PDB file of C-alpha atoms in Angstrom:
ATOM      1  CA  MET X 300      18.871  30.250  10.800  1.00 63.00           C
ATOM      2  CA  GLN X 301      16.768  27.412  12.138  1.00 73.00           C
ATOM      3  CA  ARG X 302      14.361  25.831   9.656  1.00 79.00           C
ATOM      4  CA  LEU X 303      11.104  24.311  10.749  1.00 89.00           C
ATOM      5  CA  LEU X 304      10.536  20.636  10.031  1.00 90.00           C
ATOM      6  CA  VAL X 305       7.265  18.751   9.719  1.00 91.00           C
ATOM      7  CA  LEU X 306       7.153  14.968   9.432  1.00 89.00           C
ATOM      8  CA  PHE X 307       4.117  13.098   8.108  1.00 89.00           C
ATOM      9  CA  ASP X 308       3.289   9.414   8.133  1.00 85.00           C
ATOM     10  CA  LEU X 309       2.537   8.176   4.632  1.00 83.00           C
ATOM     11  CA  ASP X 310      -0.126   5.518   5.187  1.00 83.00           C
ATOM     12  CA  ASN X 311      -3.601   6.781   6.021  1.00 79.00           C
ATOM     13  CA  THR X 312      -2.263  10.294   6.574  1.00 86.00           C
ATOM     14  CA  LEU X 313      -1.053  11.455   3.173  1.00 88.00           C
ATOM     15  CA  VAL X 314      -2.544   8.571   1.201  1.00 88.00           C
ATOM     16  CA  ASP X 315      -5.541   6.299   1.747  1.00 90.00           C
ATOM     17  CA  ARG X 316      -3.782   2.985   2.285  1.00 90.00           C
ATOM     18  CA  ARG X 317      -6.919   1.169   3.472  1.00 92.00           C
ATOM     19  CA  GLY X 318      -8.892   2.203   0.400  1.00 94.00           C
ATOM     20  CA  THR X 319      -6.041   1.334  -1.926  1.00 94.00           C
ATOM     21  CA  LEU X 320      -5.700  -2.125  -0.397  1.00 96.00           C
ATOM     22  CA  ALA X 321      -9.447  -2.722  -0.648  1.00 96.00           C
ATOM     23  CA  ASP X 322      -9.324  -1.771  -4.330  1.00 96.00           C
ATOM     24  CA  TRP X 323      -6.278  -3.987  -4.862  1.00 97.00           C
ATOM     25  CA  ALA X 324      -7.947  -6.969  -3.138  1.00 97.00           C
ATOM     26  CA  ALA X 325     -11.043  -6.554  -5.305  1.00 97.00           C
ATOM     27  CA  GLU X 326      -8.934  -6.447  -8.464  1.00 96.00           C
ATOM     28  CA  PHE X 327      -6.748  -9.375  -7.373  1.00 97.00           C
ATOM     29  CA  THR X 328      -9.679 -11.649  -6.545  1.00 97.00           C
ATOM     30  CA  ALA X 329     -11.484 -10.722  -9.768  1.00 96.00           C
ATOM     31  CA  ARG X 330      -8.322 -11.429 -11.799  1.00 95.00           C
ATOM     32  CA  HIS X 331      -8.028 -14.874 -10.209  1.00 96.00           C
ATOM     33  CA  ALA X 332     -11.787 -15.628 -10.322  1.00 95.00           C
ATOM     34  CA  LEU X 333     -12.114 -15.742  -6.537  1.00 95.00           C
ATOM     35  CA  GLY X 334     -15.353 -14.899  -4.733  1.00 88.00           C
ATOM     36  CA  ASP X 335     -16.274 -12.067  -2.389  1.00 88.00           C
ATOM     37  CA  GLU X 336     -15.504 -14.117   0.708  1.00 92.00           C
ATOM     38  CA  GLU X 337     -12.001 -14.617  -0.645  1.00 95.00           C
ATOM     39  CA  ARG X 338     -11.665 -10.880  -1.274  1.00 96.00           C
ATOM     40  CA  VAL X 339     -12.302 -10.352   2.431  1.00 95.00           C
ATOM     41  CA  TYR X 340      -9.661 -12.958   3.313  1.00 96.00           C
ATOM     42  CA  VAL X 341      -7.045 -11.570   0.909  1.00 97.00           C
ATOM     43  CA  LEU X 342      -7.610  -8.066   2.213  1.00 97.00           C
ATOM     44  CA  SER X 343      -7.262  -9.273   5.792  1.00 95.00           C
ATOM     45  CA  VAL X 344      -3.855 -10.858   5.165  1.00 95.00           C
ATOM     46  CA  VAL X 345      -2.389  -7.729   3.550  1.00 94.00           C
ATOM     47  CA  ALA X 346      -4.185  -5.134   5.690  1.00 91.00           C
ATOM     48  CA  GLU X 347      -1.664  -4.757   8.519  1.00 83.00           C
ATOM     49  CA  ARG X 348       1.561  -5.465   6.615  1.00 85.00           C
ATOM     50  CA  ALA X 349       2.285  -7.536   3.554  1.00 90.00           C
ATOM     51  CA  TYR X 350       5.545  -9.367   3.027  1.00 90.00           C
ATOM     52  CA  PRO X 351       6.764 -11.728   0.313  1.00 91.00           C
ATOM     53  CA  SER X 352       5.868 -14.624   2.611  1.00 92.00           C
ATOM     54  CA  THR X 353       2.263 -13.376   2.691  1.00 94.00           C
ATOM     55  CA  PHE X 354       2.048 -14.232  -0.983  1.00 96.00           C
ATOM     56  CA  ASP X 355       3.364 -17.723  -0.450  1.00 95.00           C
ATOM     57  CA  ALA X 356       0.338 -18.352   1.790  1.00 94.00           C
ATOM     58  CA  ILE X 357      -1.983 -16.818  -0.810  1.00 96.00           C
ATOM     59  CA  ARG X 358      -0.379 -18.847  -3.604  1.00 96.00           C
ATOM     60  CA  ILE X 359      -0.823 -22.087  -1.648  1.00 96.00           C
ATOM     61  CA  ARG X 360      -4.391 -21.332  -0.521  1.00 96.00           C
ATOM     62  CA  TYR X 361      -5.583 -20.657  -4.085  1.00 96.00           C
ATOM     63  CA  ARG X 362      -3.208 -23.015  -5.898  1.00 96.00           C
ATOM     64  CA  LEU X 363      -1.973 -20.184  -8.077  1.00 96.00           C
ATOM     65  CA  PRO X 364       0.589 -21.142 -10.726  1.00 95.00           C
ATOM     66  CA  MET X 365       2.885 -18.139 -10.276  1.00 94.00           C
ATOM     67  CA  SER X 366       5.570 -18.004  -7.620  1.00 96.00           C
ATOM     68  CA  ALA X 367       5.248 -16.057  -4.389  1.00 96.00           C
ATOM     69  CA  ALA X 368       7.992 -13.748  -5.694  1.00 96.00           C
ATOM     70  CA  GLU X 369       5.958 -13.027  -8.847  1.00 96.00           C
ATOM     71  CA  LEU X 370       2.841 -12.349  -6.773  1.00 97.00           C
ATOM     72  CA  TRP X 371       4.833 -10.045  -4.473  1.00 96.00           C
ATOM     73  CA  ARG X 372       6.274  -8.084  -7.418  1.00 95.00           C
ATOM     74  CA  ALA X 373       2.809  -7.733  -8.957  1.00 96.00           C
ATOM     75  CA  TYR X 374       1.381  -6.580  -5.614  1.00 96.00           C
ATOM     76  CA  CYS X 375       4.102  -3.957  -5.222  1.00 94.00           C
ATOM     77  CA  ALA X 376       3.577  -2.655  -8.754  1.00 94.00           C
ATOM     78  CA  ASP X 377      -0.217  -2.707  -8.490  1.00 95.00           C
ATOM     79  CA  VAL X 378      -0.393  -0.945  -5.118  1.00 93.00           C
ATOM     80  CA  ALA X 379       2.159   1.668  -6.168  1.00 90.00           C
ATOM     81  CA  ALA X 380       0.131   2.377  -9.310  1.00 93.00           C
ATOM     82  CA  MET X 381      -3.169   2.562  -7.421  1.00 94.00           C
ATOM     83  CA  VAL X 382      -2.186   4.809  -4.526  1.00 91.00           C
ATOM     84  CA  SER X 383      -2.632   8.538  -4.881  1.00 89.00           C
ATOM     85  CA  CYS X 384      -2.394  11.619  -2.747  1.00 90.00           C
ATOM     86  CA  PRO X 385      -5.442  13.914  -2.814  1.00 92.00           C
ATOM     87  CA  ALA X 386      -4.891  17.319  -4.429  1.00 94.00           C
ATOM     88  CA  GLU X 387      -5.771  19.176  -1.218  1.00 95.00           C
ATOM     89  CA  ILE X 388      -3.027  17.282   0.627  1.00 93.00           C
ATOM     90  CA  LEU X 389      -0.494  18.131  -2.074  1.00 94.00           C
ATOM     91  CA  ASP X 390      -1.603  21.774  -1.963  1.00 95.00           C
ATOM     92  CA  GLY X 391      -1.172  21.808   1.808  1.00 94.00           C
ATOM     93  CA  LEU X 392       2.341  20.396   1.508  1.00 94.00           C
ATOM     94  CA  ASP X 393       3.164  23.088  -1.068  1.00 95.00           C
ATOM     95  CA  GLU X 394       1.847  25.753   1.309  1.00 95.00           C
ATOM     96  CA  LEU X 395       4.032  24.442   4.127  1.00 93.00           C
ATOM     97  CA  ARG X 396       7.099  24.499   1.879  1.00 93.00           C
ATOM     98  CA  ALA X 397       6.282  28.039   0.698  1.00 93.00           C
ATOM     99  CA  ALA X 398       6.068  29.113   4.354  1.00 92.00           C
ATOM    100  CA  GLY X 399       9.608  27.819   4.931  1.00 91.00           C
ATOM    101  CA  TRP X 400       8.870  24.392   6.377  1.00 93.00           C
ATOM    102  CA  ARG X 401      10.934  21.364   5.413  1.00 94.00           C
ATOM    103  CA  VAL X 402       8.491  18.541   4.702  1.00 93.00           C
ATOM    104  CA  ARG X 403       9.466  14.909   5.200  1.00 92.00           C
ATOM    105  CA  VAL X 404       7.507  11.682   4.859  1.00 90.00           C
ATOM    106  CA  ALA X 405       7.997   8.618   7.056  1.00 86.00           C
ATOM    107  CA  ALA X 406       6.955   5.145   6.038  1.00 82.00           C
ATOM    108  CA  ASN X 407       7.583   1.825   7.726  1.00 78.00           C
ATOM    109  CA  GLY X 408       6.299  -0.401   4.971  1.00 72.00           C
ATOM    110  CA  ALA X 409       8.202  -2.446   2.451  1.00 70.00           C
ATOM    111  CA  SER X 410      10.713  -0.410   0.495  1.00 72.00           C
ATOM    112  CA  ASP X 411       9.775  -2.436  -2.607  1.00 72.00           C
ATOM    113  CA  ILE X 412       6.533  -0.479  -2.821  1.00 72.00           C
TER     114      ILE X 412
END
């Protein structure tokens, strides 16, 4: 018996990555007493893809005392805690499974998150 398979992208399909990153940037800049213009900059450098090296540039720009590795770990933890999947999306995935579909999620971001 052949089973049907559906594959969904995670970012901006199942979860609102853009909104989560905007929220994260606002929290990050507030935590480090940076202004609105810096919030825009920080968001711009993580918007496409963030890597540990991204946080070395942020650390240097703002003369932050923590290491890039510490900033990266905090970013991963913060973003993972902030992201959520809307209930109607979860319900839809449940409906697909109940109808016999195998549901898979694809993501090309950092596995740390």
